[in-house]
Amino acid sequence: QKEVEQNSGPLSVPEGAIASLNCTYSDRGSQSFFWYRQYSGKSPELIMFIYSNGDKEDGRFTAQLNKASQYVSLLIRDSQPSDSATYLCAVYSNSGYALNFGKGTSLLVTP
Amino acid sequence: DTAVSQTPKYLVTQMGNDKSIKCEQNLGHDTMYWYKQDSKKFLKIMFSYNNKELIINETVPNRFSPKSPDKAHLNLHINSLELGDSAVYFCASSQVVESNYGYTFGSGTRLTVV
């Protein structure tokens, strides 16, 4: 069973701080990694994708990938209350046939 | 609007009934999926359908049957509904299975079995 692990949280950070969300995966053949944001009662929304080791930045978001450690993270700079949501890590590997999701980390940004 | 659309948004039904959820995408994607999200927010793949080829997840009971009349539509039919089927069902699509651009999700169908 290919697993994607996330700390369920909740992770609470003050407004303006950096939120750090982490994800580990078990399948070394994994090749593509995604972060989705899901507000309560809404559908998942793609924030970032990364498939090479290192950092990828998009606005306030930075995705980090370390394939040797089987670890992917999402940093949110200058966190806003509107960032409060569940963040889902998703992984694609050749041995699967769809994105495999973690259980999500609940983020709460307090004013 | 380009999107993945699902109907109905809410579905309340009794145990033992048969129901269907419809999904349509106008993104021109080749692959469509059904995911189930349980009360703990765990999003689990049920089916993947790529250019008329169905890939079945073995953990899904055979009471669930996807049907794709064409690559823009993927419906989910559920027979003999059980209490444990209560969840939010999301349809999604992507250009290819291994898309590096992720999947686009529909708005979800909240199924409640009573």
PDB file of C-alpha atoms in Angstrom, chain A:
ATOM      1  CA  GLN A   1       0.000   0.000   0.000  1.00  0.00           C
ATOM      2  CA  LYS A   2       1.497   3.279  -1.129  1.00  0.00           C
ATOM      3  CA  GLU A   3       1.113   5.747   1.703  1.00  0.00           C
ATOM      4  CA  VAL A   4       1.192   9.499   2.006  1.00  0.00           C
ATOM      5  CA  GLU A   5       1.506  10.718   5.569  1.00  0.00           C
ATOM      6  CA  GLN A   6       0.641  14.119   6.997  1.00  0.00           C
ATOM      7  CA  ASN A   7       0.238  15.410  10.523  1.00  0.00           C
ATOM      8  CA  SER A   8      -3.488  16.038  10.913  1.00  0.00           C
ATOM      9  CA  GLY A   9      -2.972  19.131  13.087  1.00  0.00           C
ATOM     10  CA  PRO A  10      -4.497  21.504  13.711  1.00  0.00           C
ATOM     11  CA  LEU A  11      -1.463  23.665  13.073  1.00  0.00           C
ATOM     12  CA  SER A  12      -2.033  27.095  14.533  1.00  0.00           C
ATOM     13  CA  VAL A  13       0.092  30.065  13.462  1.00  0.00           C
ATOM     14  CA  PRO A  14      -0.357  33.808  14.065  1.00  0.00           C
ATOM     15  CA  GLU A  15      -1.140  36.109  11.168  1.00  0.00           C
ATOM     16  CA  GLY A  16       2.015  37.147   9.327  1.00  0.00           C
ATOM     17  CA  ALA A  17       4.031  34.101  10.393  1.00  0.00           C
ATOM     18  CA  ILE A  18       5.362  31.289   8.220  1.00  0.00           C
ATOM     19  CA  ALA A  19       3.287  28.112   8.187  1.00  0.00           C
ATOM     20  CA  SER A  20       5.203  24.911   7.484  1.00  0.00           C
ATOM     21  CA  LEU A  21       3.297  21.850   6.328  1.00  0.00           C
ATOM     22  CA  ASN A  22       5.007  18.505   5.921  1.00  0.00           C
ATOM     23  CA  CYS A  23       4.356  15.297   4.033  1.00  0.00           C
ATOM     24  CA  THR A  24       6.190  12.000   3.665  1.00  0.00           C
ATOM     25  CA  TYR A  25       5.536   9.254   1.145  1.00  0.00           C
ATOM     26  CA  SER A  26       6.436   5.589   1.013  1.00  0.00           C
ATOM     27  CA  ASP A  27       6.805   4.861  -2.708  1.00  0.00           C
ATOM     28  CA  ARG A  28      10.312   5.661  -3.955  1.00  0.00           C
ATOM     29  CA  GLY A  29       8.968   5.527  -7.519  1.00  0.00           C
ATOM     30  CA  SER A  30       6.848   8.604  -6.895  1.00  0.00           C
ATOM     31  CA  GLN A  31       7.475  11.264  -9.474  1.00  0.00           C
ATOM     32  CA  SER A  32       5.005  14.124  -9.068  1.00  0.00           C
ATOM     33  CA  PHE A  33       3.928  15.914  -5.920  1.00  0.00           C
ATOM     34  CA  PHE A  34       1.037  18.253  -5.347  1.00  0.00           C
ATOM     35  CA  TRP A  35      -0.387  20.476  -2.660  1.00  0.00           C
ATOM     36  CA  TYR A  36      -4.115  21.109  -2.589  1.00  0.00           C
ATOM     37  CA  ARG A  37      -6.051  23.470  -0.346  1.00  0.00           C
ATOM     38  CA  GLN A  38      -9.556  22.547   0.766  1.00  0.00           C
ATOM     39  CA  TYR A  39     -11.881  24.917   2.559  1.00  0.00           C
ATOM     40  CA  SER A  40     -14.633  23.388   4.656  1.00  0.00           C
ATOM     41  CA  GLY A  41     -17.466  22.197   2.447  1.00  0.00           C
ATOM     42  CA  LYS A  42     -15.561  22.937  -0.755  1.00  0.00           C
ATOM     43  CA  SER A  43     -13.598  20.921  -3.274  1.00  0.00           C
ATOM     44  CA  PRO A  44      -9.798  20.602  -3.288  1.00  0.00           C
ATOM     45  CA  GLU A  45      -8.008  23.376  -5.134  1.00  0.00           C
ATOM     46  CA  LEU A  46      -4.526  22.932  -6.585  1.00  0.00           C
ATOM     47  CA  ILE A  47      -1.928  25.291  -5.093  1.00  0.00           C
ATOM     48  CA  MET A  48       1.432  23.936  -6.195  1.00  0.00           C
ATOM     49  CA  PHE A  49       3.070  21.030  -7.946  1.00  0.00           C
ATOM     50  CA  ILE A  50       6.714  19.975  -7.910  1.00  0.00           C
ATOM     51  CA  TYR A  51       8.625  17.095  -9.446  1.00  0.00           C
ATOM     52  CA  SER A  52      12.305  18.034  -9.093  1.00  0.00           C
ATOM     53  CA  ASN A  53      14.359  18.107  -5.925  1.00  0.00           C
ATOM     54  CA  GLY A  54      14.690  21.546  -4.414  1.00  0.00           C
ATOM     55  CA  ASP A  55      12.410  24.503  -3.955  1.00  0.00           C
ATOM     56  CA  LYS A  56       9.675  25.924  -6.124  1.00  0.00           C
ATOM     57  CA  GLU A  57       8.198  29.304  -5.299  1.00  0.00           C
ATOM     58  CA  ASP A  58       4.881  30.831  -6.335  1.00  0.00           C
ATOM     59  CA  GLY A  59       3.929  34.029  -4.574  1.00  0.00           C
ATOM     60  CA  ARG A  60       3.654  33.374  -0.839  1.00  0.00           C
ATOM     61  CA  PHE A  61       3.910  29.618  -1.365  1.00  0.00           C
ATOM     62  CA  THR A  62       7.088  27.524  -1.568  1.00  0.00           C
ATOM     63  CA  ALA A  63       7.084  23.801  -2.185  1.00  0.00           C
ATOM     64  CA  GLN A  64      10.163  21.826  -1.197  1.00  0.00           C
ATOM     65  CA  LEU A  65      11.010  18.313  -2.367  1.00  0.00           C
ATOM     66  CA  ASN A  66      13.640  15.898  -1.122  1.00  0.00           C
ATOM     67  CA  LYS A  67      13.305  12.579  -2.919  1.00  0.00           C
ATOM     68  CA  ALA A  68      16.151  10.945  -0.999  1.00  0.00           C
ATOM     69  CA  SER A  69      14.277  11.560   2.244  1.00  0.00           C
ATOM     70  CA  GLN A  70      10.880  10.997   0.594  1.00  0.00           C
ATOM     71  CA  TYR A  71       9.722  14.279   1.970  1.00  0.00           C
ATOM     72  CA  VAL A  72       7.770  17.186   0.536  1.00  0.00           C
ATOM     73  CA  SER A  73       6.766  20.360   2.314  1.00  0.00           C
ATOM     74  CA  LEU A  74       4.775  23.525   1.765  1.00  0.00           C
ATOM     75  CA  LEU A  75       5.739  26.856   3.276  1.00  0.00           C
ATOM     76  CA  ILE A  76       3.240  29.684   3.425  1.00  0.00           C
ATOM     77  CA  ARG A  77       4.826  33.051   4.089  1.00  0.00           C
ATOM     78  CA  ASP A  78       2.959  35.989   5.620  1.00  0.00           C
ATOM     79  CA  SER A  79       0.083  33.710   6.592  1.00  0.00           C
ATOM     80  CA  GLN A  80      -3.389  35.248   6.430  1.00  0.00           C
ATOM     81  CA  PRO A  81      -6.615  34.186   8.156  1.00  0.00           C
ATOM     82  CA  SER A  82      -7.911  33.345   4.678  1.00  0.00           C
ATOM     83  CA  ASP A  83      -5.228  30.634   4.490  1.00  0.00           C
ATOM     84  CA  SER A  84      -7.069  28.712   7.210  1.00  0.00           C
ATOM     85  CA  ALA A  85      -8.035  25.464   5.513  1.00  0.00           C
ATOM     86  CA  THR A  86      -7.030  21.822   5.204  1.00  0.00           C
ATOM     87  CA  TYR A  87      -3.929  21.252   3.079  1.00  0.00           C
ATOM     88  CA  LEU A  88      -3.733  17.972   1.214  1.00  0.00           C
ATOM     89  CA  CYS A  89      -0.505  16.463  -0.030  1.00  0.00           C
ATOM     90  CA  ALA A  90      -0.893  14.269  -3.121  1.00  0.00           C
ATOM     91  CA  VAL A  91       1.606  12.014  -4.842  1.00  0.00           C
ATOM     92  CA  TYR A  92       1.666  10.322  -8.227  1.00  0.00           C
ATOM     93  CA  SER A  93       3.772   7.239  -8.920  1.00  0.00           C
ATOM     94  CA  ASN A  94       4.130   5.058 -12.008  1.00  0.00           C
ATOM     95  CA  SER A  95       2.847   2.054 -10.112  1.00  0.00           C
ATOM     96  CA  GLY A  96      -0.464   3.784  -9.432  1.00  0.00           C
ATOM     97  CA  TYR A  97      -3.144   5.122 -11.689  1.00  0.00           C
ATOM     98  CA  ALA A  98      -4.221   8.261  -9.866  1.00  0.00           C
ATOM     99  CA  LEU A  99      -3.084  10.781  -7.318  1.00  0.00           C
ATOM    100  CA  ASN A 100      -2.748   9.298  -3.863  1.00  0.00           C
ATOM    101  CA  PHE A 101      -3.705  11.772  -1.131  1.00  0.00           C
ATOM    102  CA  GLY A 102      -2.620  12.181   2.451  1.00  0.00           C
ATOM    103  CA  LYS A 103      -5.233  12.773   5.141  1.00  0.00           C
ATOM    104  CA  GLY A 104      -4.528  16.475   5.211  1.00  0.00           C
ATOM    105  CA  THR A 105      -3.265  19.009   7.738  1.00  0.00           C
ATOM    106  CA  SER A 106      -5.673  21.518   9.198  1.00  0.00           C
ATOM    107  CA  LEU A 107      -4.148  25.011   9.319  1.00  0.00           C
ATOM    108  CA  LEU A 108      -5.548  27.794  11.472  1.00  0.00           C
ATOM    109  CA  VAL A 109      -4.169  31.296  11.070  1.00  0.00           C
ATOM    110  CA  THR A 110      -5.166  33.474  13.998  1.00  0.00           C
ATOM    111  CA  PRO A 111      -5.496  37.284  13.692  1.00  0.00           C
TER     112      PRO A 111
END
